[in-house]
Amino acid sequence: MTLSPKNRVRRRRLGVATAAAGLLATLLTAGPALATPDPGDGSVKKEKLSSGEAAQDRSAIKSGEIPGVDEIVHSDNIEHLINVPKGALKGTNTDISFQGKYAFAGNYDGFTIYDISNPRSPKTVSEVLCPGGQNDVSVSGDLLFLSTDSSRSDNSCNSKSQSATVKESWEGIKIFDISDKRNPQYVAAVETACGSHTNTIVPERRNVYVYVSSYYPNAAFPDCQPPHDGISVIKVPRKAPEKSAVVGFPVLFPGDGGNPGSPTNPGVSQTSGCHDITVLPSKDLAAGACMGDGILFDIEDPENPRVIERVQDNVNFAFWHSATFNQKANKVVFTDELGGGGAATCNAEIGPNRGANGIYDITGKGDKRELAFRSYFKIDRHQADAEVCVAHNGSLIPVKGRDLMIQAWYQGGISLWDFTDSSKPKEIGYFERGPITLDRVTTGGPWSTYYYNGHVYSNDIAKGLDVLKINDRRTDPAKKVKLGELNVQTQPDYFDDDDDDDDDDHDD
């Protein structure tokens, strides 16, 4: 759904930034080393636009087809409450996790903890400087898990960038004790093959299992040797995280190793691991977005996940990026990161089916379950040639009887959409900013946009944290659902989970 310009609610300036009370700029001091973005969520070649492309963008702004530079526009059912600019961490903002009244926001330079008890005025509690892109983050109890997928000189937060050809280089999972939100403590590290681009946790009472997604092996990398056709599984004892260790590397693509990519399948990524995994512990189910493949697997034994279905789309999908189950676990939404997070793909030339979400119904039972393709969904709000736009991280909005999702699209902004009818998905709301600049292709916009306890939180790559409120009768029932913890890649069973106590305030 595209709302006409007259229905757009326009804001000439960004929201007023809140004061970052109690800011701790560097809890863990490190040098000025910058993490190197990795393919899959990579750096953008800031290509200068041609004079014709720049002129087209300016014309589109003048006509009202796209918003002006840094202008905010949104549908009338989306309210922008506030923007909190970046603090001490100036790198690329990435994923978000939640616990009680706190949000934990990843950044290529480390992570930030926000107090979101008042969503209209979030406060920065602490910032941890610990470079190591992309610093994908998950939390469980007193533990925080941070992914490092850029080769470092060692596992400390003082490490420097170092070639992966050096055996002593390090990549993997860092573990922090966050019982004191104002002073997180780095307590353990586990090296994993090819690093950790993303992590997904399977929490249990005594242990937390961490599924580590990584890819792009190379014979020249001592710690990232081909074939790399699986994931690392880490077991973390809650009471002794220093004893954390890799307990397995299940092979997910036995035999052929996964999609061969080009030239067999032109334009499709060769599978050499997974980019991201979403688990649904209440159903012992997981979905993996694995470069050239989408998979469904059984996680009844969390140390030994078992693939039960695998699909490919060699026509329209370039890079299987992430996955989201619906509440009934009879659908999966897979996203395609066309252009690797570095291209303007939301335009008429690319079209509606490439760089889109793929909606699959789960049919059958047990080991006979299959993924049946139903449709694509892509925002139809065309973006400027200067705007990197791609399907990215989103979450369910918990409403019984409906399949609703809020999703980040980089500079395509935020999309609120309905896939209750798998074959006829539709956008029902949006929020976006205009281009950062008009002279070159530049990355920016929301990396992760998630619904948590009545509000939407969005980690904007360049602008910081945005808080939104949805005012729509279709999403109103979700306001009754309260969680004590949310890692979007560890999907809760929203309507059977009674654990909504805020019991993590050890530092208050």
mmCIF file of N, CA and C in Angstrom, residues 43-85:
data_model
loop_
_atom_site.group_PDB
_atom_site.id
_atom_site.type_symbol
_atom_site.label_atom_id
_atom_site.label_comp_id
_atom_site.label_asym_id
_atom_site.label_seq_id
_atom_site.Cartn_x
_atom_site.Cartn_y
_atom_site.Cartn_z
ATOM 1 N N SER A 43 29.864 -3.020 3.746
ATOM 2 C CA SER A 43 30.090 -1.602 3.537
ATOM 3 C C SER A 43 29.626 -1.209 2.143
ATOM 4 N N VAL A 44 29.288 0.034 2.011
ATOM 5 C CA VAL A 44 28.808 0.521 0.726
ATOM 6 C C VAL A 44 29.916 1.261 0.006
ATOM 7 N N LYS A 45 30.114 0.916 -1.262
ATOM 8 C CA LYS A 45 30.978 1.748 -2.075
ATOM 9 C C LYS A 45 30.204 3.016 -2.373
ATOM 10 N N LYS A 46 30.635 4.104 -1.826
ATOM 11 C CA LYS A 46 29.883 5.345 -1.964
ATOM 12 C C LYS A 46 30.074 5.908 -3.368
ATOM 13 N N GLU A 47 29.383 5.254 -4.289
ATOM 14 C CA GLU A 47 29.544 5.595 -5.685
ATOM 15 C C GLU A 47 28.863 6.926 -5.979
ATOM 16 N N LYS A 48 29.579 7.777 -6.681
ATOM 17 C CA LYS A 48 29.024 9.066 -7.065
ATOM 18 C C LYS A 48 27.941 8.843 -8.111
ATOM 19 N N LEU A 49 26.812 9.491 -7.930
ATOM 20 C CA LEU A 49 25.735 9.362 -8.895
ATOM 21 C C LEU A 49 26.061 10.146 -10.156
ATOM 22 N N SER A 50 25.527 9.671 -11.275
ATOM 23 C CA SER A 50 25.662 10.427 -12.512
ATOM 24 C C SER A 50 24.813 11.688 -12.405
ATOM 25 N N SER A 51 25.097 12.660 -13.228
ATOM 26 C CA SER A 51 24.326 13.903 -13.193
ATOM 27 C C SER A 51 22.850 13.632 -13.497
ATOM 28 N N GLY A 52 22.595 12.655 -14.366
ATOM 29 C CA GLY A 52 21.219 12.302 -14.696
ATOM 30 C C GLY A 52 20.486 11.693 -13.519
ATOM 31 N N GLU A 53 21.152 10.773 -12.783
ATOM 32 C CA GLU A 53 20.530 10.146 -11.619
ATOM 33 C C GLU A 53 20.254 11.178 -10.535
ATOM 34 N N ALA A 54 21.221 12.049 -10.270
ATOM 35 C CA ALA A 54 21.037 13.088 -9.267
ATOM 36 C C ALA A 54 19.879 14.009 -9.649
ATOM 37 N N ALA A 55 19.771 14.331 -10.912
ATOM 38 C CA ALA A 55 18.681 15.190 -11.379
ATOM 39 C C ALA A 55 17.330 14.504 -11.190
ATOM 40 N N GLN A 56 17.280 13.199 -11.451
ATOM 41 C CA GLN A 56 16.046 12.448 -11.257
ATOM 42 C C GLN A 56 15.621 12.470 -9.793
ATOM 43 N N ASP A 57 16.589 12.299 -8.903
ATOM 44 C CA ASP A 57 16.269 12.321 -7.475
ATOM 45 C C ASP A 57 15.731 13.685 -7.058
ATOM 46 N N ARG A 58 16.349 14.737 -7.523
ATOM 47 C CA ARG A 58 15.893 16.084 -7.161
ATOM 48 C C ARG A 58 14.495 16.342 -7.716
ATOM 49 N N SER A 59 14.237 15.858 -8.910
ATOM 50 C CA SER A 59 12.922 16.016 -9.517
ATOM 51 C C SER A 59 11.863 15.253 -8.722
ATOM 52 N N ALA A 60 12.223 14.036 -8.256
ATOM 53 C CA ALA A 60 11.286 13.230 -7.473
ATOM 54 C C ALA A 60 10.952 13.904 -6.145
ATOM 55 N N ILE A 61 11.958 14.555 -5.541
ATOM 56 C CA ILE A 61 11.710 15.287 -4.297
ATOM 57 C C ILE A 61 10.786 16.473 -4.559
ATOM 58 N N LYS A 62 11.069 17.194 -5.619
ATOM 59 C CA LYS A 62 10.278 18.381 -5.951
ATOM 60 C C LYS A 62 8.819 18.025 -6.222
ATOM 61 N N SER A 63 8.596 16.873 -6.834
ATOM 62 C CA SER A 63 7.233 16.456 -7.171
ATOM 63 C C SER A 63 6.509 15.816 -5.999
ATOM 64 N N GLY A 64 7.252 15.525 -4.917
ATOM 65 C CA GLY A 64 6.640 14.878 -3.763
ATOM 66 C C GLY A 64 6.637 13.368 -3.831
ATOM 67 N N GLU A 65 7.279 12.788 -4.848
ATOM 68 C CA GLU A 65 7.314 11.334 -4.967
ATOM 69 C C GLU A 65 8.171 10.703 -3.872
ATOM 70 N N ILE A 66 9.228 11.376 -3.475
ATOM 71 C CA ILE A 66 10.059 10.919 -2.367
ATOM 72 C C ILE A 66 10.293 12.099 -1.438
ATOM 73 N N PRO A 67 10.553 11.839 -0.152
ATOM 74 C CA PRO A 67 10.803 12.945 0.776
ATOM 75 C C PRO A 67 12.142 13.617 0.503
ATOM 76 N N GLY A 68 12.298 14.834 0.991
ATOM 77 C CA GLY A 68 13.544 15.558 0.816
ATOM 78 C C GLY A 68 14.649 15.017 1.696
ATOM 79 N N VAL A 69 15.836 15.529 1.529
ATOM 80 C CA VAL A 69 16.987 15.081 2.311
ATOM 81 C C VAL A 69 16.679 15.204 3.801
ATOM 82 N N ASP A 70 16.773 14.081 4.502
ATOM 83 C CA ASP A 70 16.546 13.989 5.949
ATOM 84 C C ASP A 70 15.122 14.327 6.383
ATOM 85 N N GLU A 71 14.223 14.526 5.445
ATOM 86 C CA GLU A 71 12.824 14.787 5.811
ATOM 87 C C GLU A 71 12.169 13.492 6.280
ATOM 88 N N ILE A 72 11.379 13.575 7.338
ATOM 89 C CA ILE A 72 10.657 12.416 7.842
ATOM 90 C C ILE A 72 9.230 12.434 7.319
ATOM 91 N N VAL A 73 8.783 11.292 6.784
ATOM 92 C CA VAL A 73 7.392 11.121 6.387
ATOM 93 C C VAL A 73 6.895 9.799 6.956
ATOM 94 N N HIS A 74 5.598 9.751 7.236
ATOM 95 C CA HIS A 74 5.042 8.500 7.741
ATOM 96 C C HIS A 74 3.544 8.468 7.526
ATOM 97 N N SER A 75 2.983 7.280 7.538
ATOM 98 C CA SER A 75 1.544 7.119 7.420
ATOM 99 C C SER A 75 0.880 7.632 8.683
ATOM 100 N N ASP A 76 -0.413 7.896 8.618
ATOM 101 C CA ASP A 76 -1.075 8.526 9.750
ATOM 102 C C ASP A 76 -1.298 7.580 10.930
ATOM 103 N N ASN A 77 -0.998 6.296 10.761
ATOM 104 C CA ASN A 77 -1.122 5.368 11.889
ATOM 105 C C ASN A 77 0.212 5.088 12.571
ATOM 106 N N ILE A 78 1.258 5.791 12.156
ATOM 107 C CA ILE A 78 2.578 5.674 12.781
ATOM 108 C C ILE A 78 2.952 7.021 13.392
ATOM 109 N N GLU A 79 3.308 6.995 14.666
ATOM 110 C CA GLU A 79 3.715 8.212 15.376
ATOM 111 C C GLU A 79 5.189 8.113 15.749
ATOM 112 N N HIS A 80 5.973 9.112 15.366
ATOM 113 C CA HIS A 80 7.386 9.144 15.718
ATOM 114 C C HIS A 80 7.532 9.856 17.056
ATOM 115 N N LEU A 81 7.948 9.116 18.078
ATOM 116 C CA LEU A 81 8.038 9.693 19.420
ATOM 117 C C LEU A 81 9.337 10.440 19.650
ATOM 118 N N ILE A 82 10.462 9.849 19.226
ATOM 119 C CA ILE A 82 11.749 10.474 19.522
ATOM 120 C C ILE A 82 12.868 9.805 18.740
ATOM 121 N N ASN A 83 13.916 10.555 18.501
ATOM 122 C CA ASN A 83 15.171 10.026 17.970
ATOM 123 C C ASN A 83 16.263 10.320 18.970
ATOM 124 N N VAL A 84 17.052 9.304 19.315
ATOM 125 C CA VAL A 84 18.202 9.457 20.198
ATOM 126 C C VAL A 84 19.459 9.283 19.356
ATOM 127 N N PRO A 85 20.182 10.371 19.067
ATOM 128 C CA PRO A 85 21.382 10.254 18.227
ATOM 129 C C PRO A 85 22.445 9.373 18.869
#
